[in-house]
Amino acid sequence: MSGDSAKTYARSMIERAKELRESDAFAPPETMRLTPASAAAAKAEARTSRKVARRWVVAFAIICALLAGFSLLLPYYGIDAMGGNRQVYSPRDVLACYQLWFQTHILPLFDPALANQAGLLVNRFAETHGDSMYTLVINRAVVTVIVAGCGLMLAVSGLLFQAAFRNPLAAPSLLGVSDGVTLGVIIYTMLGHANIADDSKLYLLLVYGLGAATVVVVLLLSRLMSGGRRYNVMDMLLLGTVICQLLAGVNSFVQNFVMDEYQWEGFYNVQQAGDALVDPLIQGVFVVIFVVTLIPALLLRFRFNMISFSNEFGTMAGVRTGLLRGFALVLGSAMQLAAMATIGQVAMLSLAVPVLVRYMMPADFRSQFLGNCLVGVAMLLACVAIQHFAIIGIVTMPVGTIVSVFIVPFFVWMVALGKGRW
């Protein structure tokens, strides 16, 4: 909308307000007398809402701290970072591992002379505690940090999509990210790989490439459908749904009729993405995407309030909401793609967490952003902690299954409680 069109639109709205006598400037005297009382009530309600939001923030910050502490001490319960080791470690031994890591990695930064003693300290620790304990405990700490980052990115990606589409049921998976990742995993296993560690570079290329390509195809097709002038959110949702169904059908056909027993077992192992959590290359790519996507989302948290309104309203406010909405979709897709490539099929979290936070926090995007970060971290840490005890025979249940089992009923309950209220 041009500047003249915006002015014309504003004048028409003023004239309409005059006719309906809904503007303060043209309201009758009795309405003017009620305005201060209404304003005071609105301010009181806003203060109460902020107090409630602060309480929820404190509560979930404490929950995150407790879950992170439990996860860091999890090796004491006989489960390593991959869910395979059954050795029992005491809390003192686990804390000794963290102390050794601090002595060998942090203290040498302040005193270079201590760097020469790092190897000696590690050897002494191995003599008294065994060779594998230190590695398992430190891997578990790294896994905890990565899982927390994945939970945060999934929740924020869902928030960005629901704000951009102005739809509480929108999620990055609607643009085909989840099915693109699954297709990449299928191709990876069809090439003869049974673990991510076999060729992590190829895994990253296929998973990130096909996940991103699916989103790009949806965006380009939606632009073509609108005549190349702009992106239409309804077209994107419809095209995303169609492409998701097509990819899901292809993936299901390949899994059931093309894969042999060995390939299907490899697909199951890779889809769990367990070894991705401790692969240095995958961790590095995840950290880069985490920083590149989260910092812009944090800096633009004030402006992202505008994408919940129409393009005309944003234009009058001096904000290009169309461009901002597209940027939000790109950030959200990249966040979910990185999380799913690292931890597996956990897309349901990006849909459920924003719905939950919407009932606890004010509608302001800044409050929603902080709430989603904390709740996303807490939920995924809890699901991964449960995963290490959900062992059926010799097989660990995928974290995506645990997320669905525990999150879906909770999500349905929240939607029924709100009766579909946006």
Tab-separated table of C-alpha atoms in Angstrom:
chain	number	residue	atom	x	y	z
A	1	MET	CA	0.000	0.000	0.000
A	2	SER	CA	1.434	3.403	-1.024
A	3	GLY	CA	1.537	6.470	1.229
A	4	ASP	CA	-1.480	8.084	-0.478
A	5	SER	CA	-3.459	4.856	-0.211
A	6	ALA	CA	-2.610	4.589	3.475
A	7	LYS	CA	-3.801	8.155	4.071
A	8	THR	CA	-7.011	7.493	2.177
A	9	TYR	CA	-7.577	4.335	4.183
A	10	ALA	CA	-6.981	6.211	7.451
A	11	ARG	CA	-9.437	8.994	6.456
A	12	SER	CA	-12.111	6.408	5.611
A	13	MET	CA	-11.652	4.767	8.999
A	14	ILE	CA	-12.052	8.145	10.754
A	15	GLU	CA	-15.200	8.891	8.811
A	16	ARG	CA	-16.569	5.480	9.677
A	17	ALA	CA	-15.824	6.086	13.355
A	18	LYS	CA	-17.721	9.377	13.141
A	19	GLU	CA	-20.737	7.631	11.715
A	20	LEU	CA	-20.708	4.886	14.357
A	21	ARG	CA	-19.893	7.382	17.150
A	22	GLU	CA	-17.124	5.017	18.350
A	23	SER	CA	-14.264	7.491	18.331
A	24	ASP	CA	-13.338	9.234	21.598
A	25	ALA	CA	-13.230	12.515	19.713
A	26	PHE	CA	-16.875	12.187	18.619
A	27	ALA	CA	-18.290	10.100	21.489
A	28	PRO	CA	-21.272	11.374	23.500
A	29	PRO	CA	-20.599	12.933	26.957
A	30	GLU	CA	-21.682	9.817	28.893
A	31	THR	CA	-19.135	7.735	26.973
A	32	MET	CA	-16.422	10.315	27.684
A	33	ARG	CA	-17.114	10.045	31.411
A	34	LEU	CA	-16.656	6.253	31.280
A	35	THR	CA	-13.334	6.449	29.440
A	36	PRO	CA	-11.052	7.171	32.465
A	37	ALA	CA	-12.606	4.315	34.438
A	38	SER	CA	-12.166	1.962	31.491
A	39	ALA	CA	-8.550	3.048	31.089
A	40	ALA	CA	-7.858	2.470	34.797
A	41	ALA	CA	-9.416	-0.991	34.600
A	42	ALA	CA	-7.326	-1.817	31.545
A	43	LYS	CA	-4.132	-0.716	33.306
A	44	ALA	CA	-4.989	-2.791	36.384
A	45	GLU	CA	-5.645	-5.825	34.193
A	46	ALA	CA	-2.322	-5.307	32.411
A	47	ARG	CA	-0.448	-5.120	35.735
A	48	THR	CA	-2.118	-8.317	36.928
A	49	SER	CA	-1.249	-10.049	33.654
A	50	ARG	CA	2.400	-9.039	33.982
A	51	LYS	CA	2.549	-10.321	37.566
A	52	VAL	CA	1.110	-13.658	36.515
A	53	ALA	CA	3.578	-13.849	33.626
A	54	ARG	CA	6.513	-13.167	35.973
A	55	ARG	CA	5.358	-15.954	38.272
A	56	TRP	CA	5.181	-18.398	35.387
A	57	VAL	CA	8.636	-17.325	34.204
A	58	VAL	CA	10.135	-17.908	37.641
A	59	ALA	CA	8.345	-21.258	37.982
A	60	PHE	CA	9.541	-22.588	34.627
A	61	ALA	CA	13.058	-21.230	35.180
A	62	ILE	CA	13.213	-23.309	38.370
A	63	ILE	CA	11.791	-26.338	36.531
A	64	CYS	CA	14.418	-25.948	33.785
A	65	ALA	CA	17.192	-25.738	36.371
A	66	LEU	CA	15.953	-28.874	38.164
A	67	LEU	CA	15.595	-30.853	34.935
A	68	ALA	CA	19.031	-29.737	33.725
A	69	GLY	CA	20.571	-30.754	37.056
A	70	PHE	CA	18.825	-34.127	36.884
A	71	SER	CA	20.040	-34.625	33.320
A	72	LEU	CA	23.627	-33.736	34.236
A	73	LEU	CA	23.584	-36.312	37.055
A	74	LEU	CA	21.752	-38.913	34.969
A	75	PRO	CA	24.820	-41.192	34.556
A	76	TYR	CA	24.450	-41.986	38.265
A	77	TYR	CA	21.293	-43.914	37.328
A	78	GLY	CA	23.239	-46.212	35.048
A	79	ILE	CA	22.393	-44.657	31.678
A	80	ASP	CA	25.001	-43.042	29.438
A	81	ALA	CA	24.480	-40.373	26.786
A	82	MET	CA	23.247	-42.979	24.296
A	83	GLY	CA	21.146	-45.062	26.689
A	84	GLY	CA	23.366	-48.135	26.427
A	85	ASN	CA	25.705	-48.270	29.421
A	86	ARG	CA	24.509	-49.908	32.633
A	87	GLN	CA	27.352	-48.964	34.988
A	88	VAL	CA	26.310	-47.211	38.176
A	89	TYR	CA	28.137	-44.009	39.077
A	90	SER	CA	27.850	-42.212	42.380
A	91	PRO	CA	27.015	-38.476	42.450
A	92	ARG	CA	30.503	-37.841	43.853
A	93	ASP	CA	32.115	-39.541	40.826
A	94	VAL	CA	29.926	-37.606	38.402
A	95	LEU	CA	30.812	-34.313	40.061
A	96	ALA	CA	34.482	-35.348	39.995
A	97	CYS	CA	34.223	-35.660	36.207
A	98	TYR	CA	32.887	-32.115	35.929
A	99	GLN	CA	35.638	-30.883	38.240
A	100	LEU	CA	38.245	-32.580	36.058
A	101	TRP	CA	36.771	-30.978	32.938
A	102	PHE	CA	36.936	-27.559	34.620
A	103	GLN	CA	40.575	-28.129	35.590
A	104	THR	CA	41.612	-29.267	32.108
A	105	HIS	CA	39.580	-26.846	29.963
A	106	ILE	CA	38.839	-23.668	31.922
A	107	LEU	CA	41.729	-23.104	34.342
A	108	PRO	CA	44.415	-23.329	31.581
A	109	LEU	CA	42.789	-20.290	29.954
A	110	PHE	CA	43.878	-18.205	32.935
A	111	ASP	CA	47.161	-20.003	33.662
A	112	PRO	CA	48.819	-21.518	30.541
A	113	ALA	CA	51.244	-23.461	32.748
A	114	LEU	CA	48.349	-25.689	33.834
A	115	ALA	CA	47.829	-26.891	30.262
A	116	ASN	CA	50.815	-29.210	30.591
A	117	GLN	CA	49.198	-30.917	33.582
A	118	ALA	CA	45.892	-31.683	31.819
A	119	GLY	CA	47.026	-35.021	30.420
A	120	LEU	CA	48.434	-36.096	33.764
A	121	LEU	CA	45.176	-35.279	35.545
A	122	VAL	CA	43.140	-37.261	33.005
A	123	ASN	CA	45.441	-40.284	33.331
A	124	ARG	CA	45.226	-40.231	37.110
A	125	PHE	CA	41.455	-40.010	36.962
A	126	ALA	CA	41.294	-42.958	34.530
A	127	GLU	CA	43.397	-45.086	36.864
A	128	THR	CA	40.986	-44.606	39.754
A	129	HIS	CA	37.629	-44.377	37.941
A	130	GLY	CA	38.064	-46.254	34.662
A	131	ASP	CA	38.652	-45.173	31.072
A	132	SER	CA	35.071	-44.644	29.906
A	133	MET	CA	33.448	-42.848	32.835
A	134	TYR	CA	34.826	-39.376	32.115
A	135	THR	CA	33.843	-39.563	28.429
A	136	LEU	CA	30.320	-40.771	29.181
A	137	VAL	CA	29.644	-38.100	31.792
A	138	ILE	CA	30.983	-35.229	29.675
A	139	ASN	CA	29.053	-36.498	26.651
A	140	ARG	CA	25.933	-36.465	28.793
A	141	ALA	CA	26.583	-32.827	29.728
A	142	VAL	CA	26.999	-31.903	26.054
A	143	VAL	CA	23.796	-33.778	25.204
A	144	THR	CA	21.940	-31.815	27.898
A	145	VAL	CA	23.050	-28.493	26.410
A	146	ILE	CA	22.146	-29.543	22.852
A	147	VAL	CA	18.746	-30.892	23.931
A	148	ALA	CA	17.976	-27.647	25.756
A	149	GLY	CA	18.900	-25.703	22.614
A	150	CYS	CA	16.668	-27.927	20.467
A	151	GLY	CA	13.718	-27.423	22.807
A	152	LEU	CA	14.196	-23.671	22.729
A	153	MET	CA	14.428	-23.530	18.933
A	154	LEU	CA	11.398	-25.759	18.400
A	155	ALA	CA	9.217	-23.642	20.687
A	156	VAL	CA	10.329	-20.331	19.173
A	157	SER	CA	9.868	-21.671	15.627
A	158	GLY	CA	6.266	-22.589	16.452
A	159	LEU	CA	5.688	-19.130	17.941
A	160	LEU	CA	7.041	-17.440	14.809
A	161	PHE	CA	4.862	-19.530	12.495
A	162	GLN	CA	1.683	-19.073	14.497
A	163	ALA	CA	2.257	-15.322	14.609
A	164	ALA	CA	3.097	-15.114	10.895
A	165	PHE	CA	0.075	-17.175	9.809
A	166	ARG	CA	-2.160	-15.697	12.539
A	167	ASN	CA	-3.278	-19.263	13.166
A	168	PRO	CA	-2.853	-21.184	16.458
A	169	LEU	CA	-2.500	-24.483	14.584
A	170	ALA	CA	0.318	-23.383	12.272
A	171	ALA	CA	3.713	-25.035	12.675
A	172	PRO	CA	6.930	-25.248	10.609
A	173	SER	CA	6.073	-28.854	9.729
A	174	LEU	CA	3.138	-27.533	7.641
A	175	LEU	CA	5.648	-26.291	5.053
A	176	GLY	CA	7.121	-29.775	4.696
A	177	VAL	CA	10.210	-29.477	6.909
A	178	SER	CA	9.457	-32.686	8.806
A	179	ASP	CA	8.714	-34.776	5.711
A	180	GLY	CA	11.751	-33.356	3.909
A	181	VAL	CA	13.973	-34.419	6.807
A	182	THR	CA	12.429	-37.904	6.780
A	183	LEU	CA	13.046	-38.219	3.033
A	184	GLY	CA	16.676	-37.225	3.590
A	185	VAL	CA	17.051	-39.931	6.245
A	186	ILE	CA	15.487	-42.523	3.905
A	187	ILE	CA	17.885	-41.670	1.072
A	188	TYR	CA	20.815	-41.750	3.508
A	189	THR	CA	19.945	-45.255	4.681
A	190	MET	CA	19.147	-46.455	1.153
A	191	LEU	CA	22.748	-45.568	0.267
A	192	GLY	CA	23.892	-48.217	2.737
A	193	HIS	CA	24.463	-46.238	5.929
A	194	ALA	CA	23.127	-47.623	9.209
A	195	ASN	CA	24.427	-44.883	11.529
A	196	ILE	CA	24.946	-41.146	11.296
A	197	ALA	CA	28.575	-41.615	12.279
A	198	ASP	CA	29.190	-43.523	9.012
A	199	ASP	CA	29.111	-40.292	6.992
A	200	SER	CA	27.898	-37.289	8.978
A	201	LYS	CA	28.675	-34.889	6.110
A	202	LEU	CA	26.377	-36.760	3.731
A	203	TYR	CA	23.718	-36.939	6.457
A	204	LEU	CA	23.829	-33.177	6.956
A	205	LEU	CA	23.732	-32.536	3.201
A	206	LEU	CA	20.677	-34.723	2.621
A	207	VAL	CA	18.680	-33.776	5.706
A	208	TYR	CA	19.309	-30.033	5.597
A	209	GLY	CA	19.145	-29.913	1.810
A	210	LEU	CA	15.826	-31.711	1.372
A	211	GLY	CA	14.238	-30.024	4.396
A	212	ALA	CA	15.171	-26.575	3.088
A	213	ALA	CA	14.250	-27.466	-0.502
A	214	THR	CA	10.726	-28.428	0.549
A	215	VAL	CA	10.169	-25.047	2.209
A	216	VAL	CA	11.572	-23.180	-0.796
A	217	VAL	CA	9.269	-25.084	-3.185
A	218	VAL	CA	6.214	-24.211	-1.073
A	219	LEU	CA	7.181	-20.532	-0.922
A	220	LEU	CA	7.881	-20.284	-4.659
A	221	LEU	CA	4.676	-22.069	-5.652
A	222	SER	CA	2.594	-19.885	-3.349
A	223	ARG	CA	4.128	-16.790	-4.930
A	224	LEU	CA	3.340	-18.087	-8.408
A	225	MET	CA	-0.252	-18.763	-7.379
A	226	SER	CA	-0.629	-15.156	-6.268
A	227	GLY	CA	0.628	-13.866	-9.612
A	228	GLY	CA	4.173	-13.167	-8.407
A	229	ARG	CA	3.115	-10.096	-6.459
A	230	ARG	CA	3.168	-11.296	-2.847
A	231	TYR	CA	2.989	-14.307	-0.557
A	232	ASN	CA	-0.430	-15.446	0.547
A	233	VAL	CA	-0.510	-17.279	3.880
A	234	MET	CA	-3.567	-19.333	2.911
A	235	ASP	CA	-1.894	-20.481	-0.307
A	236	MET	CA	1.200	-21.474	1.657
A	237	LEU	CA	-0.853	-23.503	4.134
A	238	LEU	CA	-2.762	-25.292	1.369
A	239	LEU	CA	0.341	-26.015	-0.699
A	240	GLY	CA	2.276	-27.075	2.381
A	241	THR	CA	-0.472	-29.519	3.330
A	242	VAL	CA	-0.554	-31.012	-0.175
A	243	ILE	CA	3.232	-31.376	-0.396
A	244	CYS	CA	3.373	-32.858	3.120
A	245	GLN	CA	0.835	-35.495	2.119
A	246	LEU	CA	2.721	-36.296	-1.078
A	247	LEU	CA	6.040	-36.659	0.720
A	248	ALA	CA	4.427	-38.687	3.509
A	249	GLY	CA	2.997	-41.063	0.914
A	250	VAL	CA	6.374	-41.441	-0.806
A	251	ASN	CA	8.143	-42.005	2.507
A	252	SER	CA	5.583	-44.593	3.614
A	253	PHE	CA	5.767	-46.444	0.286
A	254	VAL	CA	9.566	-46.648	0.387
A	255	GLN	CA	9.619	-47.825	4.007
A	256	ASN	CA	7.006	-50.551	3.453
A	257	PHE	CA	7.741	-51.806	-0.078
A	258	VAL	CA	11.272	-50.780	-1.081
A	259	MET	CA	13.479	-51.085	2.011
A	260	ASP	CA	14.808	-54.474	3.018
A	261	GLU	CA	15.181	-55.530	6.649
A	262	TYR	CA	18.737	-54.208	6.964
A	263	GLN	CA	17.845	-50.818	5.451
A	264	TRP	CA	14.770	-50.445	7.646
A	265	GLU	CA	16.842	-51.165	10.750
A	266	GLY	CA	19.356	-48.546	9.612
A	267	PHE	CA	16.523	-46.065	9.003
A	268	TYR	CA	15.244	-46.653	12.532
A	269	ASN	CA	18.717	-46.125	14.013
A	270	VAL	CA	19.351	-42.940	12.043
A	271	GLN	CA	15.881	-41.523	12.665
A	272	GLN	CA	16.466	-41.730	16.417
A	273	ALA	CA	19.389	-39.329	15.815
A	274	GLY	CA	21.017	-40.550	19.037
A	275	ASP	CA	24.596	-40.440	17.764
A	276	ALA	CA	23.905	-37.046	16.155
A	277	LEU	CA	23.840	-35.536	19.636
A	278	VAL	CA	27.491	-36.422	20.224
A	279	ASP	CA	28.835	-35.944	16.685
A	280	PRO	CA	31.168	-32.884	16.665
A	281	LEU	CA	30.289	-31.833	13.098
A	282	ILE	CA	26.535	-31.959	13.692
A	283	GLN	CA	26.970	-30.136	16.991
A	284	GLY	CA	28.967	-27.414	15.258
A	285	VAL	CA	26.360	-26.894	12.527
A	286	PHE	CA	23.625	-26.797	15.152
A	287	VAL	CA	25.439	-24.148	17.201
A	288	VAL	CA	25.959	-21.975	14.114
A	289	ILE	CA	22.271	-22.134	13.135
A	290	PHE	CA	21.255	-21.570	16.764
A	291	VAL	CA	23.216	-18.319	16.906
A	292	VAL	CA	22.315	-17.137	13.397
A	293	THR	CA	18.558	-17.631	13.911
A	294	LEU	CA	18.038	-16.848	17.588
A	295	ILE	CA	19.888	-13.517	17.667
A	296	PRO	CA	17.718	-11.928	14.905
A	297	ALA	CA	14.572	-13.303	16.572
A	298	LEU	CA	15.696	-11.768	19.856
A	299	LEU	CA	16.549	-8.413	18.314
A	300	LEU	CA	13.285	-8.232	16.350
A	301	ARG	CA	11.020	-9.384	19.189
A	302	PHE	CA	9.533	-5.867	19.387
A	303	ARG	CA	8.693	-5.687	15.681
A	304	PHE	CA	7.355	-9.251	15.501
A	305	ASN	CA	4.252	-8.017	17.319
A	306	MET	CA	3.236	-6.359	14.047
A	307	ILE	CA	3.049	-9.573	11.997
A	308	SER	CA	-0.051	-10.585	13.940
A	309	PHE	CA	-1.932	-7.706	12.262
A	310	SER	CA	-2.909	-7.097	8.661
A	311	ASN	CA	-0.514	-5.671	6.085
A	312	GLU	CA	-2.568	-2.444	5.903
A	313	PHE	CA	-2.252	-1.863	9.642
A	314	GLY	CA	1.507	-2.500	9.517
A	315	THR	CA	1.929	-0.102	6.601
A	316	MET	CA	0.185	2.682	8.506
A	317	ALA	CA	2.524	1.974	11.435
A	318	GLY	CA	5.573	2.235	9.151
A	319	VAL	CA	6.449	-1.488	9.205
A	320	ARG	CA	6.728	-3.746	6.157
A	321	THR	CA	4.806	-6.636	7.681
A	322	GLY	CA	4.966	-8.736	4.512
A	323	LEU	CA	8.765	-8.756	4.535
A	324	LEU	CA	8.833	-9.255	8.294
A	325	ARG	CA	6.404	-12.174	8.039
A	326	GLY	CA	8.560	-13.844	5.384
A	327	PHE	CA	11.659	-13.407	7.530
A	328	ALA	CA	9.820	-14.990	10.474
A	329	LEU	CA	8.940	-18.012	8.315
A	330	VAL	CA	12.564	-18.428	7.222
A	331	LEU	CA	13.832	-18.204	10.799
A	332	GLY	CA	11.212	-20.658	12.061
A	333	SER	CA	11.920	-23.180	9.298
A	334	ALA	CA	15.684	-23.026	9.914
A	335	MET	CA	15.166	-23.495	13.661
A	336	GLN	CA	13.005	-26.574	13.285
A	337	LEU	CA	15.232	-28.025	10.577
A	338	ALA	CA	18.306	-27.752	12.796
A	339	ALA	CA	16.496	-29.240	15.796
A	340	MET	CA	15.071	-32.191	13.873
A	341	ALA	CA	18.389	-32.948	12.161
A	342	THR	CA	20.005	-33.068	15.594
A	343	ILE	CA	17.476	-34.802	17.840
A	344	GLY	CA	14.952	-36.499	15.553
A	345	GLN	CA	11.225	-36.233	14.812
A	346	VAL	CA	9.989	-33.905	17.554
A	347	ALA	CA	7.978	-31.428	15.457
A	348	MET	CA	4.919	-31.784	17.715
A	349	LEU	CA	6.699	-29.675	20.325
A	350	SER	CA	6.666	-26.613	18.059
A	351	LEU	CA	2.873	-26.809	17.861
A	352	ALA	CA	2.034	-27.564	21.496
A	353	VAL	CA	4.351	-25.214	23.402
A	354	PRO	CA	3.091	-21.892	21.906
A	355	VAL	CA	-0.509	-22.960	22.593
A	356	LEU	CA	0.345	-23.632	26.243
A	357	VAL	CA	2.298	-20.391	26.691
A	358	ARG	CA	-0.519	-18.377	25.150
A	359	TYR	CA	-2.699	-19.215	28.156
A	360	MET	CA	-0.005	-18.194	30.652
A	361	MET	CA	1.639	-15.098	29.193
A	362	PRO	CA	0.353	-11.759	27.839
A	363	ALA	CA	-0.188	-11.525	24.093
A	364	ASP	CA	2.947	-9.362	23.739
A	365	PHE	CA	5.476	-11.200	21.563
A	366	ARG	CA	8.279	-10.361	23.999
A	367	SER	CA	6.555	-12.185	26.845
A	368	GLN	CA	5.564	-15.031	24.546
A	369	PHE	CA	9.157	-15.328	23.333
A	370	LEU	CA	10.584	-15.722	26.850
A	371	GLY	CA	7.820	-18.105	27.897
A	372	ASN	CA	8.298	-20.337	24.852
A	373	CYS	CA	12.042	-20.514	25.458
A	374	LEU	CA	11.590	-21.748	29.036
A	375	VAL	CA	8.674	-24.115	28.414
A	376	GLY	CA	10.310	-25.609	25.300
A	377	VAL	CA	13.536	-26.327	27.192
A	378	ALA	CA	11.644	-27.846	30.135
A	379	MET	CA	9.430	-30.097	27.995
A	380	LEU	CA	12.194	-31.504	25.806
A	381	LEU	CA	14.543	-32.080	28.748
A	382	ALA	CA	11.746	-33.977	30.505
A	383	CYS	CA	11.001	-36.101	27.408
A	384	VAL	CA	14.678	-36.959	26.855
A	385	ALA	CA	15.064	-37.874	30.535
A	386	ILE	CA	12.096	-40.228	30.182
A	387	GLN	CA	13.642	-41.686	27.022
A	388	HIS	CA	16.631	-43.012	28.935
A	389	PHE	CA	14.324	-45.155	31.032
A	390	ALA	CA	11.904	-46.109	28.214
A	391	ILE	CA	13.893	-49.141	27.088
A	392	ILE	CA	11.947	-52.012	25.538
A	393	GLY	CA	14.196	-55.053	25.549
A	394	ILE	CA	17.422	-53.702	24.096
A	395	VAL	CA	15.807	-50.883	22.065
A	396	THR	CA	15.428	-47.321	23.322
A	397	MET	CA	12.121	-45.656	22.435
A	398	PRO	CA	12.674	-42.702	20.039
A	399	VAL	CA	12.330	-39.299	21.656
A	400	GLY	CA	9.799	-38.307	18.976
A	401	THR	CA	7.503	-41.105	20.133
A	402	ILE	CA	7.797	-39.958	23.737
A	403	VAL	CA	7.036	-36.367	22.731
A	404	SER	CA	3.902	-37.502	20.899
A	405	VAL	CA	2.732	-39.807	23.702
A	406	PHE	CA	3.035	-37.154	26.399
A	407	ILE	CA	2.434	-33.929	24.458
A	408	VAL	CA	-0.529	-34.853	22.237
A	409	PRO	CA	-3.009	-35.625	25.078
A	410	PHE	CA	-1.866	-32.513	26.895
A	411	PHE	CA	-2.262	-30.434	23.735
A	412	VAL	CA	-5.775	-31.771	23.107
A	413	TRP	CA	-6.721	-30.954	26.692
A	414	MET	CA	-5.419	-27.382	26.316
A	415	VAL	CA	-7.357	-26.847	23.076
A	416	ALA	CA	-10.546	-28.238	24.638
A	417	LEU	CA	-10.022	-26.004	27.684
A	418	GLY	CA	-9.698	-22.929	25.505
A	419	LYS	CA	-12.553	-24.055	23.197
A	420	GLY	CA	-10.545	-23.015	20.166
A	421	ARG	CA	-9.988	-19.479	21.458
A	422	TRP	CA	-7.153	-17.604	19.671
